[in-house]
Short mmCIF file of C-alpha atoms in Angstrom, two decimals:
data_model
loop_
_atom_site.label_atom_id
_atom_site.label_comp_id
_atom_site.label_asym_id
_atom_site.label_seq_id
_atom_site.Cartn_x
_atom_site.Cartn_y
_atom_site.Cartn_z
CA MET A 600 0.00 0.00 0.00
CA MET A 601 2.91 2.37 0.74
CA LYS A 602 4.27 1.82 -2.77
CA ARG A 603 0.91 2.83 -4.23
CA TRP A 604 0.93 6.07 -2.24
CA ILE A 605 4.46 6.92 -3.38
CA LEU A 606 3.55 6.33 -7.03
CA LEU A 607 0.41 8.44 -6.66
CA LEU A 608 2.29 11.36 -5.12
CA LEU A 609 4.95 11.18 -7.83
CA TRP A 610 2.23 11.27 -10.48
CA VAL A 611 0.55 14.28 -8.89
CA GLY A 612 3.90 16.03 -8.71
CA PHE A 613 4.50 15.29 -12.39
CA LEU A 614 1.07 16.54 -13.44
CA PHE A 615 1.18 19.73 -11.40
CA PRO A 616 4.75 21.04 -11.31
CA PRO A 617 5.41 23.81 -8.79
CA ALA A 618 5.35 27.42 -9.98
CA ALA A 619 9.08 27.78 -9.41
CA VAL A 620 9.97 25.31 -12.19
CA ALA A 621 12.18 26.89 -14.84
CA TYR A 622 11.78 26.67 -18.58
CA GLN A 623 14.05 27.20 -21.58
CA GLY A 624 16.96 25.51 -19.88
CA GLY A 625 16.37 27.30 -16.58
CA GLU A 626 17.31 30.70 -18.00
CA LYS A 627 14.15 32.40 -16.77
CA ALA A 628 11.70 31.60 -14.00
CA VAL A 629 8.12 30.82 -14.92
CA GLY A 630 6.93 33.73 -12.78
CA ASP A 631 8.55 36.31 -15.12
CA LEU A 632 7.80 37.07 -18.77
CA SER A 633 10.16 40.01 -19.14
CA GLY A 634 13.01 37.89 -20.53
CA ILE A 635 10.96 36.22 -23.28
CA GLN A 636 11.51 37.75 -26.70
CA THR A 637 9.69 35.12 -28.76
CA LEU A 638 6.94 33.10 -27.09
CA ASP A 639 6.31 29.71 -28.71
CA LEU A 640 3.25 27.58 -28.06
CA LEU A 641 5.02 24.90 -26.02
CA THR A 642 6.45 27.47 -23.60
CA ALA A 643 3.05 29.12 -23.27
CA LYS A 644 1.51 25.75 -22.37
CA GLN A 645 4.20 24.97 -19.81
CA ILE A 646 3.80 28.34 -18.11
CA ALA A 647 0.01 27.98 -18.09
CA LEU A 648 0.22 24.59 -16.36
CA SER A 649 2.49 26.07 -13.72
CA GLY A 650 0.75 29.39 -13.14
CA ASN A 651 -2.95 29.12 -13.96
CA PRO A 652 -5.06 29.30 -10.76
CA THR A 653 -7.57 26.79 -12.10
CA VAL A 654 -4.84 24.14 -12.18
CA ALA A 655 -3.74 25.15 -8.69
CA ALA A 656 -7.33 24.75 -7.48
CA ALA A 657 -7.49 21.28 -9.02
CA GLN A 658 -4.28 20.37 -7.22
CA ALA A 659 -5.82 21.57 -3.95
CA ARG A 660 -8.80 19.27 -4.55
CA VAL A 661 -6.41 16.34 -4.98
CA GLN A 662 -4.83 17.15 -1.64
CA GLN A 663 -8.27 17.37 -0.02
CA ALA A 664 -9.12 13.91 -1.34
CA ALA A 665 -5.81 12.57 -0.03
CA GLN A 666 -6.71 13.79 3.45
CA ARG A 667 -10.11 12.10 3.22
CA VAL A 668 -8.28 8.82 2.54
CA ARG A 669 -6.23 9.39 5.67
CA GLN A 670 -9.38 10.08 7.65
CA ALA A 671 -10.93 6.82 6.47
CA SER A 672 -7.71 4.91 7.27
CA ALA A 673 -7.79 6.23 10.84
CA ALA A 674 -10.73 3.92 11.58
CA TYR A 675 -8.34 0.94 11.69
CA TRP A 676 -6.56 2.42 14.72
CA PRO A 677 -7.83 2.35 18.31
CA GLN A 678 -9.34 5.55 19.65
CA VAL A 679 -7.67 6.74 22.87
CA ASP A 680 -9.14 9.50 25.06
CA THR A 681 -8.08 11.04 28.34
CA SER A 682 -10.16 13.05 30.77
CA THR A 683 -9.66 14.84 34.06
CA SER A 684 -12.03 16.91 36.20
CA VAL A 685 -12.34 18.65 39.53
CA PHE A 686 -15.60 19.62 41.27
CA HIS A 687 -15.84 22.08 44.12
CA SER A 688 -19.05 21.93 46.12
CA ARG A 689 -20.29 23.63 49.33
CA LEU A 690 -23.39 22.36 51.12
CA SER A 691 -25.74 24.53 53.09
CA ASP A 692 -25.67 24.30 56.91
CA ASN A 693 -28.99 22.44 56.93
CA GLU A 694 -27.61 19.88 54.44
CA VAL A 695 -24.45 19.43 56.51
CA ASN A 696 -26.41 18.91 59.75
CA SER A 697 -28.82 16.48 58.13
CA SER A 698 -26.00 14.48 56.55
CA LEU A 699 -24.04 14.34 59.82
CA GLN A 700 -27.06 13.23 61.86
CA LEU A 701 -27.76 10.45 59.40
CA ALA A 702 -24.12 9.30 59.21
CA ARG A 703 -23.56 9.34 62.97
CA LEU A 704 -26.39 6.88 63.49
CA PHE A 705 -23.84 4.35 62.24
CA ASP A 706 -20.51 5.95 63.17
CA THR A 707 -20.22 8.74 65.74
CA SER A 708 -16.71 9.70 64.57
CA VAL A 709 -17.82 10.68 61.07
CA ARG A 710 -16.74 14.13 59.85
CA LEU A 711 -18.01 16.00 56.81
CA ASP A 712 -15.73 18.30 54.84
CA ASN A 713 -17.50 21.40 53.61
CA PRO A 714 -16.61 22.75 51.11
CA ASP A 715 -15.61 19.55 49.28
CA GLU A 716 -13.43 18.93 46.18
CA GLN A 717 -13.65 15.81 44.05
CA TYR A 718 -10.80 14.96 41.64
CA SER A 719 -11.09 12.39 38.87
CA ALA A 720 -8.83 11.34 36.00
CA GLY A 721 -8.91 8.55 33.50
CA ILE A 722 -7.84 7.17 30.14
CA SER A 723 -9.99 5.04 27.88
CA ALA A 724 -9.45 3.20 24.62
CA SER A 725 -11.84 1.62 22.14
CA TRP A 726 -11.05 -0.47 19.11
CA VAL A 727 -13.39 -1.70 16.42
CA LEU A 728 -12.45 -5.31 15.81
CA PHE A 729 -15.01 -6.03 13.10
CA ASP A 730 -17.49 -3.75 11.36
CA GLY A 731 -18.66 -5.77 8.37
CA PHE A 732 -15.69 -4.58 6.25
CA ALA A 733 -17.00 -1.00 6.38
CA ARG A 734 -13.53 0.42 6.97
CA LYS A 735 -12.06 -1.49 4.05
CA PHE A 736 -14.62 -0.28 1.55
CA SER A 737 -14.65 3.23 3.00
CA ILE A 738 -10.90 3.51 2.36
CA GLU A 739 -11.36 2.02 -1.10
CA ALA A 740 -14.11 4.50 -1.93
CA GLU A 741 -12.06 7.48 -0.74
CA THR A 742 -8.96 6.25 -2.60
CA LEU A 743 -10.98 6.00 -5.79
CA GLY A 744 -12.33 9.46 -5.05
CA GLU A 745 -8.76 10.74 -4.85
CA LEU A 746 -7.92 9.11 -8.17
CA GLN A 747 -10.98 10.82 -9.64
CA GLN A 748 -9.61 14.17 -8.48
CA VAL A 749 -6.24 13.37 -10.06
CA LYS A 750 -8.01 12.66 -13.36
CA ALA A 751 -10.18 15.74 -12.89
CA GLY A 752 -6.98 17.75 -12.55
CA GLN A 753 -5.69 16.25 -15.79
CA GLU A 754 -8.99 17.14 -17.45
CA VAL A 755 -8.61 20.73 -16.26
CA SER A 756 -5.11 20.73 -17.75
CA ARG A 757 -6.39 19.27 -21.04
CA GLN A 758 -9.02 21.97 -21.40
CA LEU A 759 -6.57 24.69 -20.35
CA LEU A 760 -4.00 23.58 -22.93
CA ALA A 761 -6.68 23.56 -25.63
CA ALA A 762 -7.70 27.11 -24.64
CA VAL A 763 -4.07 28.26 -24.68
CA ALA A 764 -3.57 26.81 -28.17
CA ALA A 765 -6.76 28.41 -29.53
CA THR A 766 -5.83 31.82 -28.10
CA TYR A 767 -2.24 31.51 -29.32
CA TYR A 768 -3.27 30.69 -32.89
CA ASN A 769 -5.86 33.47 -33.00
CA ALA A 770 -3.16 35.92 -31.92
CA GLN A 771 -0.86 34.50 -34.61
CA LEU A 772 -3.56 34.99 -37.22
CA PHE A 773 -3.98 38.68 -36.46
CA ARG A 774 -0.20 39.10 -36.30
CA GLU A 775 -0.08 37.69 -39.83
CA ASN A 776 -2.90 40.04 -40.86
CA MET A 777 -0.80 42.91 -39.53
CA ALA A 778 2.06 41.80 -41.79
CA ILE A 779 -0.28 41.52 -44.79
CA ALA A 780 -1.67 45.00 -44.14
CA ALA A 781 1.85 46.38 -43.77
CA ALA A 782 2.85 44.84 -47.11
CA ASP A 783 -0.26 46.33 -48.74
CA LYS A 784 0.57 49.74 -47.31
CA ALA A 785 4.15 49.51 -48.59
CA PHE A 786 2.91 48.54 -52.08
CA ASN A 787 0.54 51.50 -52.30
CA GLN A 788 3.10 53.93 -50.92
CA ARG A 789 5.48 52.78 -53.64
CA GLN A 790 2.75 53.38 -56.18
CA VAL A 791 2.18 56.86 -54.73
CA VAL A 792 5.83 57.74 -55.36
CA GLU A 793 5.71 56.44 -58.92
CA ALA A 794 2.37 58.16 -59.63
CA GLU A 795 3.72 61.48 -58.33
CA THR A 796 6.76 61.07 -60.58
CA ARG A 797 4.55 60.49 -63.63
CA LEU A 798 2.40 63.48 -62.63
CA ARG A 799 5.43 65.76 -62.49
CA VAL A 800 6.59 64.75 -65.99
CA GLY A 801 3.07 65.06 -67.36
CA THR A 802 2.38 61.40 -68.08
CA GLY A 803 0.24 60.70 -65.00
CA ALA A 804 -2.98 61.89 -63.37
CA LEU A 805 -3.66 63.38 -59.96
CA SER A 806 -6.47 60.88 -59.48
CA ASP A 807 -3.93 58.06 -59.57
CA VAL A 808 -1.92 59.70 -56.79
CA LEU A 809 -5.03 60.22 -54.67
CA ASN A 810 -6.19 56.65 -55.32
CA PHE A 811 -2.96 55.11 -54.06
CA LYS A 812 -2.95 57.37 -50.99
CA VAL A 813 -6.48 56.24 -50.17
CA GLN A 814 -5.47 52.61 -50.61
CA ALA A 815 -2.43 53.15 -48.34
CA ASN A 816 -4.67 54.67 -45.68
CA SER A 817 -7.07 51.74 -45.94
CA ALA A 818 -4.16 49.36 -45.43
CA ARG A 819 -3.08 51.38 -42.37
CA SER A 820 -6.62 51.12 -40.99
CA ARG A 821 -6.63 47.35 -41.47
CA TRP A 822 -3.26 47.18 -39.72
CA ASN A 823 -4.69 49.10 -36.74
CA THR A 824 -7.69 46.78 -36.54
CA ALA A 825 -5.49 43.68 -36.72
CA GLN A 826 -3.17 45.09 -34.06
CA LEU A 827 -6.13 45.69 -31.73
CA GLU A 828 -7.29 42.07 -32.11
CA TYR A 829 -3.72 40.82 -31.75
CA ASP A 830 -3.30 42.72 -28.48
CA ARG A 831 -6.64 41.43 -27.19
CA PHE A 832 -5.73 37.80 -27.81
CA LEU A 833 -2.23 38.33 -26.44
CA ILE A 834 -3.66 39.76 -23.21
CA GLY A 835 -6.01 36.77 -23.01
CA LEU A 836 -3.06 34.42 -23.53
CA VAL A 837 -1.10 36.07 -20.73
CA ALA A 838 -4.14 35.70 -18.45
CA LEU A 839 -4.40 31.99 -19.27
CA MET A 840 -0.74 31.66 -18.38
CA GLY A 841 -1.59 32.87 -14.88
CA PHE A 842 -0.36 36.46 -14.96
CA SER A 843 -2.40 39.41 -13.73
CA GLU A 844 -0.57 42.08 -15.69
CA VAL A 845 -2.89 44.07 -17.93
CA GLU A 846 -0.12 44.95 -20.38
CA VAL A 847 1.96 42.42 -22.25
CA PRO A 848 5.73 42.84 -21.67
CA LYS A 849 7.21 45.13 -24.29
CA GLY A 850 9.23 43.37 -26.93
CA MET A 851 7.56 39.98 -26.46
CA MET A 852 6.26 38.55 -29.72
CA LEU A 853 4.78 35.26 -30.80
CA SER A 854 6.58 32.84 -33.05
CA PRO A 855 6.02 33.63 -36.75
CA LEU A 856 3.43 31.62 -38.61
CA ALA A 857 5.58 29.01 -40.31
CA PRO A 858 4.47 27.16 -43.47
CA GLU A 859 2.92 23.75 -43.13
CA CYS A 860 5.22 20.74 -42.95
CA ASP A 861 4.81 17.26 -44.42
CA SER A 862 3.77 15.67 -41.13
CA GLU A 863 0.92 18.18 -40.76
CA MET A 864 -0.45 17.11 -44.13
CA GLN A 865 -0.69 13.44 -43.14
CA LEU A 866 -4.20 12.26 -42.25
CA PRO A 867 -4.29 9.85 -39.28
CA GLU A 868 -6.55 6.79 -39.02
CA PRO A 869 -9.81 7.71 -37.20
CA ASP A 870 -10.48 4.27 -35.69
CA ALA A 871 -7.02 4.12 -34.12
CA LEU A 872 -7.46 7.62 -32.71
CA VAL A 873 -10.84 6.74 -31.21
CA ALA A 874 -9.34 3.68 -29.52
CA GLU A 875 -6.49 5.82 -28.20
CA ALA A 876 -8.89 8.44 -26.85
CA LEU A 877 -10.97 5.81 -25.04
CA VAL A 878 -7.80 4.77 -23.21
CA ASN A 879 -6.12 8.12 -22.58
CA ARG A 880 -8.88 10.68 -22.04
CA PRO A 881 -8.75 11.72 -18.34
CA ASP A 882 -12.47 12.49 -18.14
CA LEU A 883 -13.27 8.94 -19.25
CA GLN A 884 -10.74 7.55 -16.76
CA GLN A 885 -12.40 9.66 -14.10
CA SER A 886 -15.72 8.10 -15.07
CA ASP A 887 -14.19 4.61 -14.74
CA PHE A 888 -12.99 5.42 -11.23
CA ARG A 889 -16.45 6.74 -10.40
CA ILE A 890 -17.98 3.38 -11.35
CA GLN A 891 -15.42 1.55 -9.20
CA GLN A 892 -16.14 3.93 -6.34
CA SER A 893 -19.88 3.25 -6.62
CA GLU A 894 -19.16 -0.49 -6.37
CA ALA A 895 -17.16 0.12 -3.19
CA GLN A 896 -20.05 2.18 -1.83
CA ILE A 897 -22.40 -0.75 -2.46
CA GLN A 898 -20.24 -2.94 -0.26
CA LEU A 899 -20.02 -0.14 2.28
CA ALA A 900 -23.82 0.01 2.45
CA ARG A 901 -23.97 -3.77 2.90
CA ALA A 902 -21.66 -3.55 5.91
CA ASP A 903 -24.68 -2.80 8.11
CA LEU A 904 -25.91 -6.34 7.42
CA PHE A 905 -23.00 -7.76 9.49
CA PRO A 906 -22.53 -7.77 13.27
CA LYS A 907 -20.10 -5.34 14.86
CA LEU A 908 -17.54 -6.22 17.53
CA ASN A 909 -15.87 -3.55 19.66
CA PHE A 910 -13.23 -3.80 22.39
CA SER A 911 -12.98 -1.14 25.10
CA THR A 912 -10.85 -0.56 28.19
CA GLU A 913 -10.74 2.19 30.77
CA LEU A 914 -8.44 3.17 33.64
CA SER A 915 -9.94 5.77 36.02
CA GLY A 916 -9.09 7.28 39.39
CA ASN A 917 -11.03 9.33 41.96
CA ARG A 918 -9.77 11.28 44.97
CA THR A 919 -11.30 13.73 47.47
CA ASN A 920 -9.76 17.07 48.51
CA ASP A 921 -6.32 16.11 47.20
CA PRO A 922 -5.09 15.75 43.59
CA GLY A 923 -2.16 13.57 44.65
CA TYR A 924 -3.33 10.29 43.15
CA GLU A 925 -2.02 7.01 44.50
CA GLY A 926 -2.26 3.47 43.21
CA ASP A 927 -5.25 2.68 45.39
CA ASP A 928 -7.23 5.49 43.78
CA PHE A 929 -7.34 3.80 40.35
CA GLY A 930 -9.45 1.03 38.91
CA TYR A 931 -9.87 -0.41 35.44
CA ALA A 932 -12.44 -2.09 33.21
CA LEU A 933 -12.25 -4.26 30.10
CA GLY A 934 -15.09 -5.11 27.78
CA LEU A 935 -16.20 -6.62 24.50
CA ASN A 936 -19.37 -5.46 22.82
CA LEU A 937 -21.08 -7.43 20.05
CA SER A 938 -24.03 -5.77 18.35
CA TYR A 939 -26.20 -6.86 15.48
CA ASN A 940 -29.09 -4.94 14.02
CA LEU A 941 -32.15 -7.14 13.57
CA PHE A 942 -34.51 -4.57 12.12
CA SER A 943 -34.08 -0.98 10.93
CA GLY A 944 -37.29 -0.42 9.03
CA GLY A 945 -35.65 -1.39 5.73
CA ALA A 946 -33.13 1.46 5.88
CA THR A 947 -30.12 -0.77 5.19
CA GLN A 948 -31.75 -2.41 2.18
CA ALA A 949 -32.75 1.00 0.87
CA ARG A 950 -29.18 2.27 1.16
CA VAL A 951 -27.92 -0.78 -0.75
CA ARG A 952 -30.48 -0.25 -3.51
CA GLU A 953 -29.61 3.43 -3.68
CA ALA A 954 -25.93 2.54 -4.12
CA LEU A 955 -26.86 0.08 -6.87
CA TRP A 956 -28.73 2.81 -8.73
CA VAL A 957 -25.76 5.16 -8.30
CA ARG A 958 -23.60 2.55 -10.01
CA THR A 959 -26.15 2.23 -12.81
CA GLU A 960 -26.15 5.99 -13.30
CA ALA A 961 -22.35 6.09 -13.35
CA ALA A 962 -22.22 3.29 -15.93
CA GLN A 963 -24.74 5.03 -18.17
CA ASN A 964 -22.86 8.33 -17.90
CA ARG A 965 -19.69 6.52 -18.82
CA SER A 966 -21.32 5.02 -21.92
CA ASP A 967 -22.65 8.42 -22.96
CA LEU A 968 -19.24 10.02 -22.45
CA SER A 969 -17.47 7.36 -24.51
CA LEU A 970 -19.90 7.98 -27.38
CA SER A 971 -19.30 11.74 -27.13
CA ILE A 972 -15.53 11.26 -27.14
CA ALA A 973 -15.66 9.00 -30.19
CA ALA A 974 -17.81 11.55 -32.01
CA GLU A 975 -15.46 14.37 -30.94
CA VAL A 976 -12.44 12.54 -32.33
CA ARG A 977 -14.14 11.75 -35.64
CA LYS A 978 -15.31 15.34 -35.95
CA ALA A 979 -11.76 16.55 -35.29
CA VAL A 980 -10.43 14.23 -38.00
CA ALA A 981 -13.04 15.57 -40.44
CA GLU A 982 -12.04 19.15 -39.61
CA LEU A 983 -8.40 18.25 -40.13
CA ARG A 984 -9.18 16.69 -43.51
CA ARG A 985 -10.99 19.86 -44.60
CA ALA A 986 -8.16 22.07 -43.27
CA GLN A 987 -5.57 20.07 -45.21
CA ALA A 988 -7.57 20.40 -48.41
CA GLU A 989 -8.09 24.12 -47.81
CA ILE A 990 -4.41 24.84 -47.25
CA LYS A 991 -3.53 23.11 -50.53
CA LEU A 992 -6.15 25.15 -52.36
CA GLN A 993 -5.17 28.48 -50.81
CA ARG A 994 -1.46 27.84 -51.34
CA VAL A 995 -1.99 27.33 -55.08
CA ASN A 996 -4.50 30.18 -55.32
CA THR A 997 -2.17 32.65 -53.59
CA GLU A 998 0.60 31.84 -56.03
CA LEU A 999 -1.76 32.41 -58.97
CA VAL A 1000 -3.09 35.68 -57.57
CA GLN A 1001 0.46 36.89 -56.82
CA GLN A 1002 1.51 36.14 -60.38
CA ASN A 1003 -1.55 37.92 -61.73
CA ARG A 1004 -1.01 41.01 -59.57
CA ASP A 1005 2.61 41.26 -60.70
CA LEU A 1006 1.55 41.10 -64.36
CA VAL A 1007 -1.15 43.73 -63.89
CA GLU A 1008 1.34 45.98 -62.08
CA GLN A 1009 3.78 45.67 -64.99
CA GLU A 1010 1.00 46.46 -67.49
CA TYR A 1011 -0.06 49.51 -65.48
CA ALA A 1012 3.53 50.76 -65.23
CA ALA A 1013 3.85 50.37 -69.03
CA GLY A 1014 0.64 52.29 -69.59
CA GLN A 1015 -1.21 49.26 -70.88
CA GLY A 1016 -3.33 48.50 -67.79
CA THR A 1017 -5.99 50.47 -65.96
CA LEU A 1018 -5.93 51.74 -62.39
CA VAL A 1019 -9.15 49.90 -61.63
CA ARG A 1020 -7.61 46.60 -62.71
CA LEU A 1021 -4.53 47.20 -60.55
CA ASN A 1022 -6.68 48.02 -57.50
CA GLU A 1023 -8.69 44.89 -58.10
CA ALA A 1024 -5.60 42.69 -58.52
CA GLN A 1025 -4.08 44.08 -55.30
CA ARG A 1026 -7.29 43.50 -53.36
CA ASP A 1027 -7.39 39.94 -54.69
CA LEU A 1028 -3.84 39.40 -53.48
CA ILE A 1029 -4.60 40.74 -50.00
CA THR A 1030 -7.68 38.53 -49.82
CA ALA A 1031 -5.74 35.46 -50.98
CA LYS A 1032 -2.95 36.04 -48.45
CA SER A 1033 -5.51 36.52 -45.67
CA ARG A 1034 -7.27 33.30 -46.65
CA LEU A 1035 -3.95 31.46 -46.76
CA ALA A 1036 -3.09 32.69 -43.25
CA LEU A 1037 -6.53 31.65 -42.03
CA ALA A 1038 -6.15 28.22 -43.65
CA LEU A 1039 -2.75 27.74 -42.06
CA VAL A 1040 -4.03 28.70 -38.61
CA SER A 1041 -7.07 26.47 -39.14
CA LEU A 1042 -4.75 23.57 -39.95
CA ARG A 1043 -2.74 24.09 -36.78
CA GLN A 1044 -5.91 24.53 -34.73
CA ALA A 1045 -7.40 21.37 -36.24
CA TRP A 1046 -4.34 19.42 -35.09
CA GLN A 1047 -4.65 20.90 -31.59
CA ASN A 1048 -8.34 19.99 -31.49
CA LEU A 1049 -7.44 16.44 -32.46
CA GLU A 1050 -4.66 16.31 -29.85
CA SER A 1051 -7.13 17.53 -27.23
CA ALA A 1052 -9.84 15.08 -28.30
CA THR A 1053 -7.48 12.10 -28.01
CA GLY A 1054 -5.77 13.32 -24.83
CA ARG A 1055 -2.38 13.55 -26.55
CA ILE A 1056 -2.21 17.23 -25.73
CA LEU A 1057 -1.21 16.32 -22.16
CA ARG A 1058 2.05 14.79 -23.40
CA ASP A 1059 3.48 18.26 -23.92
#
């Protein structure tokens, strides 16, 4: 049993590392973001697990459950109590006279102390020898309750990591939109310079200059909007990581949105992922422990059908007007008590039936959860399949639109293309780049959703 406790504590320590753990080779403590120049997703997840108060609360619930196991285990030990008392009493004169007259009928030398002090002290012990295995199943039920809290803590971590990933990728998307808007602004500012040059030599029109200035201002406006959304998601990410600062540390940026790699374009087998999720998902494991706990509670309810045997012993002493106890002042008692309930109005049977129905409910909830998890995994695979197809489409489309915009720009510069066509080609390019960024983020998010659905996300 001691080995099981040690393994459990090691597992809890692994799941919930203390806030002082270092990351990035120990260069910077988790409690400080000021030294981070580029925040990647893995680091954000690690900091969130260490600093988020929801995870800390889950850890506290695990510790509460561990103490309930200790409380249940205490029933195997004898209960020892000590007591001591002193009573000071003073009788009225009438009571003294009456008591003396009555006592002296038998002994004329009797004296009566008034006031009177009575001292008593004692120690008692009781030990349950047999209780119908109630202690055994009570400990088992509480131990399974503790394991449920461990799995509940893992479930909190799973959901937290999924939220961190979603917030991180949304922030990355708007950071990419900022870059797209900046590129659009630079393009139109370059066109402004060229249009002004043509205007000065008499080969251009003022309307062209004004058009490109308007387009540059529109790009600046889109950049401002994207920056606002980027800052909002970055603040949300910092909050998920467990920091209360309203402002994000200056100079800290997210990792750039890298192109997709070959492994991200591989489609996994849904049936294998479903089987993996049914083994690894902590909420389903928690449900399994709940069923086992309900079975232990059935046996605990049945314990009242057995007799109960208790052993008790007591050593007590009494002394008058003097607390200096001697050996003759003490006496002792030993006893065995066997009790067996013959009739309780059907209460015991009702408790057993209630526990049976609790197990039935837990089993049905487990079946429903397993169906939901399987559907969640298959839905995540379908979303990943769509995201992979979309990224292929948008990658090809962006290349085509880029090539088209470059051709239209050359035609306009040579005086063979119209301003309207150039504006349209540039807008198409901005739209294509934005869709490509969205497709890339959707691909990454689809993988994170799949990792969360299978429980793999906890491996980070």
